[in-house]
Tab-separated table of C-alpha atoms in Angstrom:
chain	number	residue	atom	x	y	z
A	1	MET	CA	5.362	17.854	9.527
A	2	ARG	CA	4.188	17.787	5.930
A	3	ASP	CA	0.740	19.105	5.121
A	4	HIS	CA	-0.746	16.680	2.611
A	5	GLU	CA	-3.772	17.653	0.605
A	6	LYS	CA	-6.627	15.949	2.402
A	7	LEU	CA	-8.967	13.940	0.207
A	8	LEU	CA	-12.604	13.409	1.094
A	9	HIS	CA	-13.528	9.855	1.992
A	10	SER	CA	-16.626	7.705	2.005
A	11	ILE	CA	-17.301	5.407	4.932
A	12	LEU	CA	-19.746	2.583	5.504
A	13	VAL	CA	-20.404	1.603	9.117
A	14	VAL	CA	-21.922	-1.847	9.598
A	15	SER	CA	-23.301	-2.210	13.090
A	16	ALA	CA	-26.391	-3.414	14.910
A	17	SER	CA	-25.635	-1.024	17.773
A	18	GLU	CA	-26.741	2.603	17.756
A	19	SER	CA	-24.321	3.353	20.609
A	20	PHE	CA	-21.427	2.097	18.442
A	21	ASP	CA	-22.692	4.259	15.566
A	22	ALA	CA	-22.622	7.256	17.904
A	23	VAL	CA	-18.986	6.564	18.846
A	24	VAL	CA	-18.028	6.374	15.165
A	25	ARG	CA	-19.926	9.588	14.340
A	26	LYS	CA	-18.222	11.404	17.210
A	27	SER	CA	-14.813	10.062	16.128
A	28	LEU	CA	-14.910	11.033	12.455
A	29	PRO	CA	-12.096	13.487	11.722
A	30	GLN	CA	-13.642	16.866	10.846
A	31	GLY	CA	-13.941	17.676	7.143
A	32	ARG	CA	-12.550	14.325	5.957
A	33	PHE	CA	-15.767	12.505	4.946
A	34	MET	CA	-18.177	13.335	2.153
A	35	THR	CA	-20.290	10.205	2.678
A	36	VAL	CA	-21.147	8.481	5.962
A	37	ASP	CA	-23.603	5.578	5.606
A	38	PHE	CA	-24.826	3.012	8.127
A	39	CYS	CA	-26.142	-0.548	7.692
A	40	ARG	CA	-27.532	-2.849	10.363
A	41	ASN	CA	-26.441	-6.251	8.980
A	42	ALA	CA	-23.945	-7.931	6.658
A	43	ALA	CA	-26.448	-8.654	3.872
A	44	ALA	CA	-27.443	-4.987	3.565
A	45	ALA	CA	-23.792	-3.939	3.787
A	46	ARG	CA	-22.752	-6.274	0.963
A	47	GLN	CA	-25.501	-4.908	-1.256
A	48	ARG	CA	-24.642	-1.294	-0.407
A	49	PHE	CA	-20.893	-1.886	-0.854
A	50	PHE	CA	-21.349	-3.302	-4.339
A	51	GLU	CA	-23.785	-0.544	-5.362
A	52	ARG	CA	-21.484	2.343	-4.519
A	53	TYR	CA	-17.836	2.992	-3.694
A	54	TYR	CA	-16.624	3.225	-0.097
A	55	ASP	CA	-12.967	3.588	0.679
A	56	ILE	CA	-13.378	2.829	4.405
A	57	VAL	CA	-15.643	0.216	5.996
A	58	VAL	CA	-16.076	-0.225	9.748
A	59	VAL	CA	-17.617	-3.491	10.943
A	60	ASN	CA	-18.925	-3.901	14.492
A	61	PHE	CA	-18.465	-7.575	15.483
A	62	PRO	CA	-20.865	-9.428	15.850
A	63	LEU	CA	-23.614	-8.638	13.388
A	64	PRO	CA	-27.147	-10.079	13.546
A	65	ASP	CA	-26.677	-12.286	10.467
A	66	GLU	CA	-22.979	-13.263	10.866
A	67	THR	CA	-19.980	-12.442	13.015
A	68	GLY	CA	-18.756	-9.675	10.717
A	69	ALA	CA	-15.333	-11.211	10.114
A	70	GLU	CA	-16.631	-12.810	6.894
A	71	LEU	CA	-17.879	-9.430	5.700
A	72	ALA	CA	-14.523	-7.839	6.542
A	73	PHE	CA	-12.713	-10.561	4.535
A	74	ASP	CA	-15.041	-10.141	1.547
A	75	ILE	CA	-14.588	-6.370	1.444
A	76	ALA	CA	-10.809	-6.563	1.928
A	77	GLU	CA	-10.550	-9.102	-0.897
A	78	SER	CA	-12.773	-7.183	-3.319
A	79	GLY	CA	-10.754	-4.006	-3.702
A	80	SER	CA	-8.739	-1.320	-2.014
A	81	ALA	CA	-11.151	-0.295	0.749
A	82	GLY	CA	-9.642	0.035	4.202
A	83	VAL	CA	-11.441	-2.209	6.683
A	84	LEU	CA	-11.678	-1.825	10.458
A	85	LEU	CA	-13.228	-4.561	12.589
A	86	ALA	CA	-14.288	-3.726	16.150
A	87	ALA	CA	-14.412	-6.876	18.273
A	88	PRO	CA	-15.293	-7.518	21.911
A	89	MET	CA	-12.244	-7.933	24.174
A	90	GLU	CA	-13.158	-11.602	24.865
A	91	VAL	CA	-12.522	-12.552	21.224
A	92	TYR	CA	-10.307	-9.637	20.135
A	93	TYR	CA	-6.964	-11.489	20.008
A	94	GLU	CA	-8.489	-14.501	18.270
A	95	VAL	CA	-10.115	-12.242	15.651
A	96	LEU	CA	-6.904	-10.216	15.302
A	97	GLU	CA	-4.971	-13.413	14.570
A	98	GLN	CA	-7.457	-14.345	11.809
A	99	ILE	CA	-7.581	-10.976	10.038
A	100	SER	CA	-4.139	-9.387	10.355
A	101	ASP	CA	-2.625	-11.073	7.299
A	102	TYR	CA	-5.447	-9.681	5.148
A	103	GLY	CA	-4.712	-6.015	5.852
A	104	ILE	CA	-7.760	-5.614	8.071
A	105	LEU	CA	-7.294	-3.428	11.133
A	106	ALA	CA	-8.878	-4.373	14.450
A	107	ILE	CA	-9.840	-2.435	17.534
A	108	SER	CA	-11.180	-3.852	20.798
A	109	LYS	CA	-14.510	-2.929	22.320
A	110	PRO	CA	-15.640	-1.031	24.201
A	111	VAL	CA	-14.111	1.617	21.953
A	112	GLU	CA	-13.154	5.013	23.256
A	113	SER	CA	-13.696	7.870	20.813
A	114	ILE	CA	-10.034	8.913	20.874
A	115	TYR	CA	-8.856	5.447	19.763
A	116	MET	CA	-11.527	5.243	17.090
A	117	GLU	CA	-10.531	8.690	15.784
A	118	LYS	CA	-6.816	7.779	15.654
A	119	THR	CA	-7.584	4.536	13.823
A	120	LEU	CA	-9.849	6.298	11.323
A	121	ARG	CA	-7.132	8.888	10.710
A	122	VAL	CA	-4.665	6.081	9.936
A	123	LEU	CA	-7.175	4.528	7.524
A	124	CYS	CA	-7.659	7.918	5.843
A	125	ALA	CA	-3.895	8.315	5.430
A	126	ILE	CA	-3.580	4.809	3.946
A	127	GLN	CA	-6.436	5.467	1.518
A	128	GLU	CA	-4.864	8.756	0.448
A	129	LYS	CA	-1.591	6.945	-0.307
A	130	ILE	CA	-3.463	4.296	-2.287
A	131	GLN	CA	-5.315	6.964	-4.282
A	132	ARG	CA	-2.069	8.805	-5.069
A	133	LEU	CA	-0.454	5.542	-6.223
A	134	GLU	CA	-3.474	4.661	-8.362
A	135	GLN	CA	-3.276	8.123	-9.948
A	136	LYS	CA	0.435	7.651	-10.717
A	137	ILE	CA	-0.251	4.237	-12.240
A	138	MET	CA	-3.005	5.694	-14.415
A	139	GLU	CA	-0.723	8.527	-15.569
A	140	GLU	CA	2.051	6.058	-16.415
A	141	HIS	CA	-0.416	3.885	-18.307
A	142	GLU	CA	-1.579	6.913	-20.325
A	143	LYS	CA	2.051	7.853	-21.127
A	144	THR	CA	2.815	4.287	-22.201
A	145	GLU	CA	-0.293	4.201	-24.396
A	146	GLU	CA	0.674	7.545	-25.962
A	147	LEU	CA	4.190	6.276	-26.737
A	148	ARG	CA	2.772	3.068	-28.218
A	149	VAL	CA	0.413	4.972	-30.553
A	150	ILE	CA	3.127	7.445	-31.599
A	151	SER	CA	5.613	4.630	-32.285
A	152	LYS	CA	3.050	2.803	-34.374
A	153	ALA	CA	2.323	6.004	-36.360
A	154	LYS	CA	6.054	6.535	-36.924
A	155	CYS	CA	6.326	3.018	-38.338
A	156	VAL	CA	3.419	3.745	-40.690
A	157	LEU	CA	5.099	6.975	-41.871
A	158	ILE	CA	8.394	5.141	-42.394
A	159	GLU	CA	6.661	2.434	-44.455
A	160	GLN	CA	4.103	4.540	-46.328
A	161	LYS	CA	5.945	7.844	-46.806
A	162	GLN	CA	9.518	6.508	-46.793
A	163	MET	CA	10.506	8.867	-43.946
A	164	SER	CA	13.398	8.203	-41.598
A	165	GLU	CA	12.563	7.717	-37.933
A	166	ASN	CA	13.775	11.260	-37.153
A	167	GLU	CA	11.672	12.701	-39.974
A	168	ALA	CA	8.594	10.815	-38.757
A	169	HIS	CA	9.222	12.035	-35.216
A	170	ARG	CA	9.580	15.669	-36.337
A	171	PHE	CA	6.546	15.385	-38.637
A	172	ILE	CA	4.283	14.225	-35.789
A	173	GLY	CA	5.630	16.926	-33.461
A	174	LYS	CA	5.201	19.695	-36.062
A	175	GLU	CA	1.655	18.611	-36.953
A	176	ALA	CA	0.729	18.562	-33.269
A	177	MET	CA	2.126	22.071	-32.787
A	178	ASP	CA	0.541	23.448	-35.967
A	179	HIS	CA	-2.904	22.090	-35.075
A	180	GLY	CA	-2.687	22.702	-31.330
A	181	VAL	CA	-3.390	19.091	-30.415
A	182	SER	CA	-1.432	16.342	-28.724
A	183	ARG	CA	1.122	14.198	-30.502
A	184	LYS	CA	-1.057	11.197	-29.661
A	185	ARG	CA	-4.027	12.767	-31.496
A	186	ILE	CA	-1.898	13.336	-34.629
A	187	ALA	CA	-0.583	9.774	-34.380
A	188	GLU	CA	-4.154	8.444	-34.160
A	189	LYS	CA	-5.098	10.520	-37.211
A	190	ILE	CA	-2.155	9.070	-39.156
A	191	LEU	CA	-3.144	5.549	-38.188
A	192	ASP	CA	-6.755	6.181	-39.211
A	193	GLU	CA	-5.587	7.551	-42.553
A	194	PHE	CA	-3.275	4.687	-43.494
A	195	GLU	CA	-4.929	1.678	-41.890
């Protein structure tokens, strides 16, 4: 089994039940959460969710001011947070049918700690994959931006200094090495100078 670097997560638990809160607290995988916050209703949870980042949200159905399914939908639609909805067995399959296509996980109540822990571990693993993919996308975006700036600077050198493309390429590389900075920084300097 591969040992992935474990990232720290932030979790928001939305529940009107202190006994449910206790099950979640007991079920949190050790050393995986830097932030564990609790709200008692959907209105407070919406405000808290939009004030700070949570990558996992657990909603205990029903809430005092709504069922909780609406909150789960809103959070799932607004970003990449993993959402878990705990629903009573009487309505579990109906709720599951409504939320499954939105990437919201569901668990039936009463919830045993072992099932809650396993589900939270799955959510942690999903969030870690999402964070790694977001990091790769950001790195690719930075590389693309660097290539765009360098290409633009090469064109300026070709037009303004009558260099060939190879000469412009070597010039940017040599300047970067001589000054101990990135090729992108030299390209930006060239663009500033000639534009």
